[in-house]
Amino acid sequence: MNKLSTSAKVYLTIVFIVLYAPIFYLIFYSFNSGGSMNNFESFTLEHYQAVFEDSRLLVILINTVIVALLSALISTIIGTLGAIGIVTVKDSKMRNTLLSLNNVLIVSPDVIIGASFLILFTMVGIKLGFASVLLAHVAFSVPIVVLMVLPKLLEMNKSLIDAALDLGATKKDVMMRVILPYIQPGIFAGFFLALTYSLDDFAVTFFVTGNGFSTLSVEIYSMARAGISLTVNAISGLVFFVTVLIVVGYYFITSRTSKRMEGQR
Amino acid sequence: MKSLIQATIAILVVSALLFYAADALSAGGGKSGKNTLTIFNWGEYIDPDLLKQFEKETGIHVIYETFDSNEAMMTKIQQGGTAYDIAVPSEYMIEKMKEENLLIPLDKTKIPNLKNIDPYFLDLPFDDDNKYSVPYFWGTVGIVYNPSLVGNLDFSSWEDLWDPSLKRKVFLVDGAREVIGMGLNSLGYSLNSLDNHELREATDKLITLAPNVKAIIGDEITPLMINNEASVALTWSGQAADMMYENEELDFAVPDEGSNLWFDNMVIPKTSKNIDGAHAFINFMLSAESGAQNADYVGYSTPNIAAMDLMDEEVVSDERYYPSEEQRETLEVYKNLGPDYLGKYNELFLEFKMSIR
């Protein structure tokens, strides 16, 4: 960091301002007593109070976070195993086909994925609600995780595995002690990307919510018809706060483990 | 490896805690189908206190879900999967849902409060004798404008939109029926016209409006008007009411040549599992007190005459929201045009959009 030239620092600062300004602008007005985003009258917490008094909204907020966490977790597990599976396929044609199939899912429009899930779920008889939303989110997150984990696997030196096997490691040991620790940054990256995908997905989620189970994106979309109220700002502020908490938590976990690793050395 | 396991456990623990919290918050929610009522409504289209009141009065637990377009709502009801007991579609969608057999006929003996509704809003072409639907809110399509930015135009005629002083100042809503309908109205034709000649003429007329058009957009128009960044917009009366609430300078006008009268009505979809509860809810919403409270909260015009007596005199006498009977004569309700003509309207709207710039 200390090696950065002044111009690089200025550039970096500008980039960060551009990225964060809209979010802070939004959060700033969530404390406005004026009732709109036009002019700031005075400080108030009434919009946050409104969120906490509306238990329906609060349940939706919690649901959104639960779905995001669980779907990201499940899709990370599936996606990581999938990526390892794809790498172990020897036939390069087969491997490319698998990869392309994975990529097709990433670029296919959300609306189509959502509509097909709705048709599938109602046909199979899965009740729309928590389970259907979770399944749909897992489904569209898995390909992303695969894509995040794959580069790490490809960059790994195959002789590491051979060496471990030569030294008497079992297949389980190789997986647990060589491959997984090596690709760990990719796994976390995949997890966080899946998390954000799940948090902000509207198109797929709209089709598969039902029976009283809804997520924030769906709710905010229908609220926006009457103009964005400052309650939406307050919720966004809360979501941003939760996201920051998660990232800080992740930072602590990684810095602690790397410290311990250094200590072992 | 260890951090992976730690992270997994942390996520599971947090999720479990959140599950517990969500469960505690929605406590009192009876899980049985008999005693719950699932309502599917537009976003921000009801006073949440009314739902609580209804729960208290009847002991029925309410599940409330929202949608943002008629088409999306219809798709979900058609597919099933959720047992919606009440939905609130607009008039043309009611006609379509009727055709597709998605609605249950109402039992009027269970809705005595129907007497509170202005007879003017009953027995309309999209639902004869209100067999399937009762009015919830209504409104018009008109022009919201900022008098300080448009000179002395008052938009008592659609022609004012063509005024050369409005070059690149007019915003239009992104709806084929609204815009083509406005073109038809400005020529004195019906906005349900099925006459290809009239439609052609209306589109040609609209194309001459192109130099005045700044943009064709949706809800983004609200903040622009509030911040005095836009001067004229074609929009719905309810949206205009929102704008005027924030910016008192603004005014709203429905031109004399006529315009659209729209309705959102309550219906009971075929998916309903609690038909008695649905009737109870409709009756509850039609009472004078609920009607007044809801109209106060939402800001749209209520069709409930008894409720109007309980509301602020200034609001109900405002002809911008509650047009006089004489003016209502000029207003028309959208008819379902059928897929062919709907396609035609969309095509002409696209042609108009392409002529801009």
XYZ file of C-alpha atoms in Angstrom:
622
model
C 0.000 0.000 0.000
C 2.783 2.440 0.939
C 4.317 1.958 -2.497
C 1.391 3.665 -4.231
C 2.157 6.902 -6.022
C 0.046 9.982 -5.294
C -1.815 9.805 -8.592
C -2.675 6.174 -7.955
C -3.999 7.090 -4.529
C -6.117 9.899 -5.962
C -7.467 7.570 -8.628
C -8.297 4.924 -6.049
C -10.048 7.480 -3.855
C -12.166 8.703 -6.761
C -13.160 5.154 -7.668
C -14.224 4.463 -4.107
C -16.182 7.698 -3.897
C -18.050 6.862 -7.093
C -18.817 3.366 -5.818
C -19.947 4.354 -2.347
C -21.546 7.771 -2.924
C -24.977 6.468 -4.018
C -25.180 4.124 -1.051
C -24.251 6.809 1.445
C -26.575 9.284 -0.252
C -29.394 6.787 0.196
C -28.520 6.055 3.812
C -28.088 9.753 4.581
C -31.681 10.450 3.546
C -32.997 7.544 5.593
C -32.474 9.873 8.570
C -34.458 12.690 6.968
C -37.614 13.801 8.730
C -38.747 15.594 5.552
C -40.415 12.506 4.091
C -38.725 12.707 0.706
C -35.239 12.819 -0.807
C -35.526 16.448 -1.884
C -34.160 18.404 1.017
C -32.833 17.340 4.344
C -34.948 18.786 7.109
C -33.748 17.308 10.354
C -32.405 14.109 11.828
C -34.901 11.418 12.733
C -35.030 7.693 13.296
C -38.713 7.400 12.457
C -38.106 5.478 9.223
C -36.091 2.862 11.060
C -38.804 2.797 13.659
C -41.338 2.238 10.876
C -39.330 -0.762 9.667
C -39.151 -2.256 13.137
C -42.822 -1.650 13.822
C -43.923 -3.312 10.609
C -43.413 -6.922 11.615
C -44.335 -8.122 8.130
C -41.485 -6.113 6.619
C -39.107 -7.297 9.305
C -39.978 -10.944 8.662
C -39.354 -10.349 4.961
C -35.981 -8.800 5.743
C -34.995 -11.766 7.916
C -36.271 -14.225 5.310
C -34.125 -12.535 2.693
C -31.008 -12.912 4.807
C -31.763 -16.548 5.697
C -32.344 -17.481 2.070
C -29.173 -15.663 1.023
C -27.009 -17.341 3.663
C -28.372 -20.846 3.207
C -28.539 -20.774 -0.577
C -25.007 -19.387 -0.768
C -23.777 -22.087 1.614
C -25.473 -24.946 -0.215
C -24.496 -23.698 -3.644
C -20.913 -23.202 -2.485
C -20.733 -26.843 -1.406
C -22.331 -28.103 -4.606
C -20.381 -25.711 -6.811
C -17.015 -26.542 -5.248
C -17.585 -30.268 -5.643
C -18.782 -29.618 -9.185
C -15.665 -27.643 -10.050
C -13.448 -30.391 -8.649
C -15.463 -32.877 -10.657
C -15.077 -30.899 -13.858
C -11.302 -30.601 -13.381
C -10.893 -34.322 -12.859
C -12.621 -35.109 -16.160
C -9.766 -36.294 -18.390
C -11.454 -35.951 -21.778
C -10.969 -32.291 -22.766
C -13.979 -32.281 -25.114
C -16.192 -33.544 -22.333
C -14.746 -30.992 -19.949
C -15.402 -28.121 -22.345
C -18.953 -29.285 -22.856
C -19.544 -29.323 -19.108
C -18.059 -25.853 -18.786
C -20.168 -24.474 -21.605
C -23.296 -25.946 -20.049
C -22.329 -24.217 -16.825
C -21.830 -20.900 -18.632
C -25.121 -21.129 -20.503
C -26.884 -21.115 -17.141
C -25.037 -17.953 -16.139
C -26.023 -15.998 -19.228
C -29.607 -17.240 -19.548
C -32.124 -14.522 -18.643
C -33.509 -14.566 -15.109
C -37.074 -14.169 -16.277
C -36.882 -17.412 -18.218
C -35.239 -19.262 -15.333
C -37.928 -17.927 -12.997
C -40.816 -18.847 -15.253
C -39.478 -22.340 -15.823
C -39.033 -22.858 -12.093
C -42.592 -21.741 -11.472
C -43.869 -24.227 -14.025
C -41.633 -27.001 -12.680
C -42.543 -26.452 -9.039
C -46.265 -26.304 -9.658
C -46.053 -29.391 -11.878
C -44.071 -31.460 -9.365
C -46.284 -30.169 -6.582
C -43.713 -28.319 -4.491
C -45.552 -25.681 -2.495
C -44.318 -22.199 -3.335
C -42.614 -20.631 -0.359
C -39.353 -20.989 1.490
C -38.323 -24.280 -0.131
C -39.010 -23.161 -3.683
C -37.162 -19.865 -3.239
C -34.198 -21.630 -1.639
C -34.030 -24.233 -4.407
C -34.222 -21.612 -7.138
C -31.507 -19.520 -5.521
C -29.243 -22.527 -5.101
C -29.816 -23.380 -8.733
C -28.763 -20.052 -10.145
C -25.854 -19.654 -7.710
C -24.138 -22.990 -8.369
C -22.775 -22.056 -11.820
C -21.299 -18.855 -10.388
C -19.518 -20.721 -7.616
C -18.143 -23.194 -10.156
C -16.772 -20.306 -12.152
C -15.143 -18.747 -9.095
C -13.535 -21.952 -7.837
C -12.344 -23.278 -11.188
C -9.428 -20.855 -11.802
C -7.935 -21.707 -8.414
C -8.109 -25.409 -9.219
C -6.560 -24.915 -12.640
C -3.750 -22.831 -11.239
C -2.919 -25.509 -8.646
C 0.192 -27.527 -9.410
C -0.813 -31.156 -9.988
C 2.489 -32.361 -8.530
C 1.249 -31.177 -5.126
C -1.301 -33.964 -5.205
C 1.219 -36.486 -6.479
C 3.655 -35.492 -3.744
C 0.987 -35.875 -1.078
C 0.028 -39.299 -2.407
C 3.685 -40.327 -2.508
C 4.062 -39.297 1.106
C 1.287 -41.670 2.035
C -1.758 -39.410 2.147
C -5.104 -41.048 1.540
C -7.527 -39.625 -1.007
C -9.466 -38.039 1.839
C -6.298 -36.397 3.169
C -5.497 -35.001 -0.259
C -8.946 -33.467 -0.467
C -9.003 -32.087 3.069
C -5.410 -30.997 3.493
C -4.211 -30.136 0.017
C -6.985 -29.223 -2.394
C -9.506 -27.473 -0.141
C -7.001 -25.237 1.691
C -5.453 -24.293 -1.642
C -8.715 -23.277 -3.311
C -10.151 -21.684 -0.159
C -9.984 -18.072 -1.460
C -11.967 -19.156 -4.526
C -14.537 -20.858 -2.307
C -15.033 -17.728 -0.223
C -15.231 -15.559 -3.323
C -17.865 -17.908 -4.708
C -19.791 -17.813 -1.458
C -19.903 -14.029 -1.334
C -20.887 -13.707 -4.962
C -23.670 -16.239 -4.442
C -24.751 -14.267 -1.385
C -25.096 -11.010 -3.304
C -26.775 -12.744 -6.221
C -29.343 -14.146 -3.864
C -29.861 -10.852 -2.022
C -30.616 -8.802 -5.098
C -32.376 -11.259 -7.352
C -35.832 -10.103 -8.306
C -36.813 -11.767 -11.555
C -36.414 -15.399 -10.505
C -37.619 -14.849 -6.969
C -40.819 -13.112 -8.002
C -42.076 -16.233 -9.733
C -41.299 -18.668 -6.936
C -42.450 -16.735 -3.854
C -45.822 -17.530 -2.416
C -47.874 -18.541 0.608
C -46.748 -15.555 2.611
C -43.064 -16.032 1.959
C -41.470 -13.108 0.183
C -38.076 -11.467 -0.125
C -36.981 -7.864 0.010
C -36.354 -7.393 -3.703
C -39.880 -8.503 -4.553
C -41.348 -6.322 -1.830
C -39.376 -3.216 -2.789
C -40.298 -3.647 -6.445
C -43.980 -3.542 -5.691
C -43.526 -0.722 -3.173
C -41.751 1.360 -5.819
C -44.959 1.748 -7.785
C -46.117 4.320 -5.266
C -42.740 6.071 -5.375
C -39.767 5.079 -3.258
C -40.533 5.960 0.339
C -37.849 6.569 2.914
C -38.751 3.265 4.556
C -37.017 1.693 1.580
C -33.947 3.802 2.360
C -34.008 2.593 5.949
C -34.226 -1.067 4.888
C -31.404 -0.553 2.410
C -29.351 0.975 5.194
C -29.992 -2.074 7.355
C -29.064 -4.470 4.560
C -25.868 -2.530 3.905
C -25.046 -2.741 7.614
C -25.598 -6.517 7.645
C -23.398 -6.904 4.569
C -20.607 -4.907 6.198
C -20.921 -7.108 9.295
C -20.552 -10.252 7.207
C -17.509 -8.895 5.397
C -15.899 -7.820 8.677
C -16.625 -11.279 10.084
C -14.967 -12.850 7.068
C -11.976 -10.540 7.477
C -11.533 -11.599 11.099
C -11.773 -15.286 10.304
C -9.183 -15.091 7.542
C -6.773 -12.822 9.397
C -6.919 -15.059 12.475
C -6.183 -18.221 10.525
C -3.357 -16.637 8.585
C -1.846 -15.406 11.861
C -2.078 -18.880 13.320
C -0.444 -20.310 10.209
C 2.368 -17.811 10.578
C 2.769 -18.815 14.215
C 3.080 -22.446 13.226
C 5.884 -21.596 10.898
C -9.943 -26.311 6.139
C -10.708 -25.291 9.672
C -11.899 -21.851 8.604
C -14.211 -23.446 6.061
C -15.844 -25.525 8.763
C -15.975 -22.572 11.127
C -17.615 -20.426 8.480
C -20.167 -23.143 7.729
C -21.069 -23.541 11.382
C -21.300 -19.772 11.839
C -23.688 -19.496 8.892
C -25.862 -22.331 10.176
C -26.024 -20.848 13.660
C -26.913 -17.387 12.353
C -29.596 -18.863 10.093
C -31.079 -20.838 12.952
C -31.215 -17.728 15.127
C -32.832 -15.749 12.324
C -35.360 -18.530 11.775
C -36.243 -18.342 15.421
C -36.577 -14.552 15.236
C -38.781 -14.679 12.149
C -40.957 -17.308 13.771
C -41.356 -15.258 16.926
C -42.234 -12.151 14.909
C -44.918 -13.848 12.877
C -46.303 -15.561 15.973
C -50.038 -15.883 16.182
C -50.056 -16.904 12.552
C -52.404 -19.845 12.444
C -50.950 -22.328 10.008
C -54.254 -23.980 9.162
C -55.776 -23.179 5.789
C -59.250 -22.594 7.192
C -58.370 -19.664 9.346
C -55.981 -17.771 7.142
C -56.657 -15.380 4.337
C -54.088 -14.772 1.618
C -54.337 -11.395 -0.074
C -52.529 -10.420 -3.267
C -52.447 -6.664 -3.777
C -50.396 -3.900 -5.376
C -47.476 -2.589 -3.324
C -48.323 0.148 -0.781
C -51.990 -0.129 -1.639
C -53.526 -0.659 1.792
C -53.230 0.809 5.258
C -51.477 -1.945 7.275
C -53.586 -1.010 10.315
C -56.671 -2.204 8.473
C -55.187 -5.688 8.191
C -54.561 -5.724 11.936
C -58.086 -4.513 12.608
C -59.513 -7.222 10.375
C -57.459 -9.897 12.151
C -58.681 -8.660 15.507
C -62.330 -8.497 14.488
C -62.574 -11.866 12.802
C -59.719 -13.920 14.240
C -58.630 -14.725 10.690
C -54.889 -14.558 10.152
C -53.922 -12.506 7.119
C -51.045 -13.329 4.790
C -50.360 -10.316 2.623
C -48.397 -10.428 -0.615
C -47.740 -7.799 -3.221
C -47.258 -7.617 -6.987
C -46.247 -4.843 -9.347
C -48.148 -5.550 -12.547
C -51.441 -7.091 -13.604
C -49.673 -9.494 -15.915
C -47.345 -10.812 -13.208
C -50.272 -11.256 -10.854
C -52.273 -13.160 -13.449
C -49.358 -15.521 -14.169
C -49.010 -16.485 -10.535
C -52.726 -17.057 -10.066
C -52.951 -19.066 -13.264
C -50.091 -21.339 -12.200
C -51.504 -21.968 -8.757
C -49.025 -22.882 -6.041
C -50.359 -20.261 -3.655
C -53.929 -20.218 -2.432
C -54.745 -16.551 -3.002
C -58.128 -15.661 -1.537
C -58.269 -12.040 -2.690
C -56.622 -10.265 -5.612
C -56.930 -6.701 -6.839
C -56.556 -6.563 -10.638
C -57.434 -3.679 -12.961
C -60.543 -3.756 -15.101
C -59.119 -5.132 -18.376
C -57.420 -7.908 -16.438
C -60.680 -8.826 -14.727
C -62.216 -9.307 -18.145
C -59.328 -11.545 -19.136
C -59.434 -13.544 -15.908
C -63.154 -14.035 -16.383
C -62.572 -15.435 -19.841
C -59.962 -17.827 -18.509
C -62.293 -18.957 -15.760
C -60.016 -17.872 -12.929
C -62.646 -16.143 -10.784
C -65.315 -17.248 -8.351
C -68.710 -15.465 -8.545
C -69.430 -13.303 -5.502
C -72.208 -14.103 -3.072
C -73.730 -10.637 -2.620
C -75.742 -11.642 0.446
C -72.423 -11.823 2.275
C -71.431 -8.316 1.196
C -74.140 -6.050 2.623
C -71.738 -3.098 2.564
C -71.964 -3.089 -1.219
C -74.689 -0.494 -0.634
C -71.929 2.004 0.269
C -70.567 2.003 -3.247
C -71.556 4.756 -5.654
C -73.893 3.107 -8.199
C -71.950 4.971 -10.874
C -69.069 2.540 -10.314
C -71.196 -0.603 -10.409
C -72.400 -2.699 -13.315
C -69.659 -1.548 -15.692
C -68.945 -3.162 -19.058
C -65.947 -5.182 -17.845
C -68.073 -6.979 -15.247
C -71.856 -6.793 -15.731
C -73.831 -6.694 -12.514
C -70.538 -7.031 -10.568
C -70.765 -10.765 -10.689
C -67.074 -11.228 -9.903
C -65.668 -7.959 -8.647
C -66.260 -4.941 -6.413
C -64.479 -1.587 -6.802
C -61.446 -0.878 -4.627
C -59.985 2.353 -5.989
C -60.458 4.304 -9.198
C -58.854 7.132 -11.054
C -58.231 8.808 -14.369
C -55.440 9.451 -16.836
C -54.511 13.095 -17.241
C -51.764 15.645 -17.325
C -49.762 16.730 -14.328
C -47.990 20.024 -14.868
C -46.029 22.743 -13.174
C -47.818 26.069 -13.839
C -44.680 28.106 -13.240
C -42.851 26.227 -16.008
C -45.487 26.042 -18.744
C -46.745 29.608 -19.036
C -50.496 29.990 -19.289
C -51.371 26.530 -20.617
C -54.024 24.839 -18.473
C -54.404 21.543 -20.370
C -58.160 21.726 -20.581
C -57.566 20.298 -24.050
C -55.145 17.613 -25.206
C -54.104 20.089 -27.934
C -52.112 21.999 -25.327
C -49.559 19.195 -25.327
C -48.764 20.103 -28.935
C -48.003 23.707 -27.986
C -44.659 24.744 -29.538
C -43.505 26.246 -26.242
C -43.299 22.725 -24.778
C -40.499 21.625 -27.074
C -38.754 18.666 -25.446
C -40.588 19.135 -22.190
C -43.317 16.474 -22.221
C -42.954 13.164 -20.393
C -45.234 10.251 -21.226
C -45.944 7.064 -19.308
C -44.698 3.915 -20.970
C -48.067 2.335 -21.712
C -49.462 1.614 -25.161
C -53.085 1.933 -24.098
C -52.493 5.243 -22.314
C -50.528 6.945 -25.079
C -52.458 5.670 -28.112
C -55.644 6.305 -26.127
C -54.543 9.894 -25.622
C -53.974 10.231 -29.376
C -57.451 8.852 -30.085
C -59.052 11.100 -27.456
C -57.355 14.183 -28.846
C -59.120 13.507 -32.148
C -62.424 12.902 -30.416
C -62.414 9.131 -30.961
C -63.041 6.397 -28.431
C -59.964 5.079 -26.680
C -61.254 1.569 -27.297
C -61.300 2.200 -31.035
C -61.123 -0.856 -33.270
C -61.182 1.217 -36.429
C -57.898 0.953 -38.308
C -58.447 4.358 -39.916
C -58.870 6.077 -36.582
C -55.873 4.267 -35.138
C -53.741 5.322 -38.098
C -54.879 8.929 -37.748
C -54.163 8.916 -34.022
C -50.670 7.540 -34.538
C -49.924 10.135 -37.237
C -51.100 12.825 -34.876
C -48.924 11.448 -32.090
C -45.919 11.451 -34.395
C -46.322 15.214 -34.772
C -46.001 15.384 -30.975
C -42.546 13.817 -31.175
C -40.559 17.098 -31.046
C -42.211 17.929 -27.729
C -41.544 14.554 -26.128
C -38.615 14.431 -23.751
C -38.935 10.834 -22.616
C -41.292 7.891 -22.255
C -40.728 6.448 -18.805
C -42.414 4.872 -15.802
C -42.289 5.728 -12.122
C -39.097 7.777 -12.481
C -41.307 10.655 -13.494
C -42.409 11.188 -9.874
C -39.090 12.517 -8.495
C -38.492 14.568 -11.660
C -41.790 16.375 -11.283
C -41.326 16.844 -7.549
C -37.917 18.421 -8.024
C -39.219 20.797 -10.708
C -36.935 19.136 -13.236
C -39.831 18.285 -15.535
C -42.764 20.483 -16.441
C -45.458 18.308 -18.061
C -46.281 14.617 -17.830
C -49.063 12.316 -18.958
C -49.816 10.097 -15.975
C -52.420 8.458 -13.774
C -54.346 10.538 -11.233
C -53.026 8.493 -8.314
C -49.429 9.051 -9.300
C -50.199 12.731 -9.828
C -51.678 12.853 -6.321
C -48.394 11.527 -4.930
C -46.483 14.210 -6.807
C -48.787 16.990 -5.692
C -48.524 15.822 -2.109
C -44.763 16.376 -2.253
C -44.766 19.496 -4.413
C -47.710 21.821 -3.908
C -46.908 23.878 -6.981
C -48.057 21.064 -9.287
C -51.497 20.786 -10.782
C -53.438 18.010 -12.501
C -55.937 18.235 -15.323
C -58.109 15.813 -17.253
C -58.720 17.349 -20.704
C -62.299 17.988 -21.797
C -62.142 15.730 -24.855
C -62.187 12.774 -22.515
C -59.791 10.310 -21.068
C -59.528 6.956 -19.419
C -61.330 5.945 -16.245
C -59.602 3.062 -14.541
C -60.507 0.705 -11.755
C -58.778 -1.681 -9.448
C -61.325 -4.180 -8.172
C -61.304 -6.890 -5.529
C -61.938 -10.395 -6.831
C -61.846 -13.921 -5.434
C -59.601 -16.134 -7.582
C -60.330 -19.818 -8.208
C -57.343 -20.705 -6.029
C -59.183 -19.499 -2.918
C -59.422 -21.919 -0.001
C -61.255 -19.581 2.322
C -64.175 -18.181 0.351
C -66.122 -17.162 3.449
C -63.123 -15.286 4.791
C -62.659 -13.576 1.432
C -66.256 -12.345 1.488
C -65.784 -11.163 5.052
C -62.701 -9.214 4.001
C -64.431 -7.615 1.015
C -67.315 -6.589 3.230
C -64.885 -5.228 5.806
C -63.074 -3.126 3.202
C -66.358 -1.748 1.869
C -67.453 -0.391 5.234
C -67.479 3.393 5.469
C -64.765 3.511 8.149
C -62.302 1.196 6.371
C -62.917 2.891 3.046
C -62.189 6.331 4.489
C -59.117 5.186 6.408
C -57.711 3.386 3.377
C -58.320 6.292 0.996
C -56.625 8.636 3.472
C -53.607 6.377 3.624
C -53.252 5.434 -0.043
C -54.352 8.721 -1.576
C -56.349 7.313 -4.493
C -60.038 8.021 -5.069
C -62.496 5.792 -3.277
C -65.738 4.635 -4.894
C -67.284 4.425 -1.418
C -69.877 7.204 -0.957
C -70.409 6.502 2.724
C -66.651 6.757 3.259
C -66.509 10.113 1.503
C -68.760 11.578 4.208
C -66.120 10.685 6.790
C -63.226 12.130 4.821
C -61.681 15.563 4.630
C -64.122 17.846 2.822
C -61.279 19.464 0.926
C -60.162 16.170 -0.597
C -63.530 14.809 -1.691
C -64.627 18.111 -3.219
C -61.418 18.357 -5.233
C -62.507 17.779 -8.817
C -59.040 16.704 -9.829
C -59.531 13.482 -7.849
C -63.309 13.290 -7.777
C -64.421 14.685 -11.153
C -67.954 16.067 -11.427
C -70.628 13.905 -13.017
C -70.550 16.120 -16.063
C -66.871 15.483 -16.551
C -67.252 11.779 -15.879
C -69.490 11.606 -18.957
C -66.380 12.087 -21.084
C -64.403 9.332 -19.386
C -64.171 5.825 -20.761
C -63.220 2.505 -19.235
C -60.731 0.318 -21.138
C -62.276 -2.665 -22.840
C -60.397 -5.853 -23.464
C -59.461 -5.481 -27.131
C -58.460 -9.070 -27.697
C -54.960 -10.196 -28.605
C -55.096 -8.963 -32.231
C -55.892 -5.387 -31.443
C -53.697 -5.339 -28.360
C -50.842 -6.293 -30.683
C -51.910 -3.551 -33.080
C -51.885 -0.943 -30.283
C -48.443 -2.093 -29.191
C -47.167 -1.926 -32.753
C -48.442 1.600 -33.264
C -47.006 2.651 -29.923
C -43.644 1.272 -31.015
C -43.918 3.171 -34.286
C -44.552 6.357 -32.332
C -41.644 5.664 -29.991
C -39.317 5.183 -32.957
C -40.367 8.522 -34.454
C -38.981 10.376 -31.453
C -35.695 12.131 -32.063
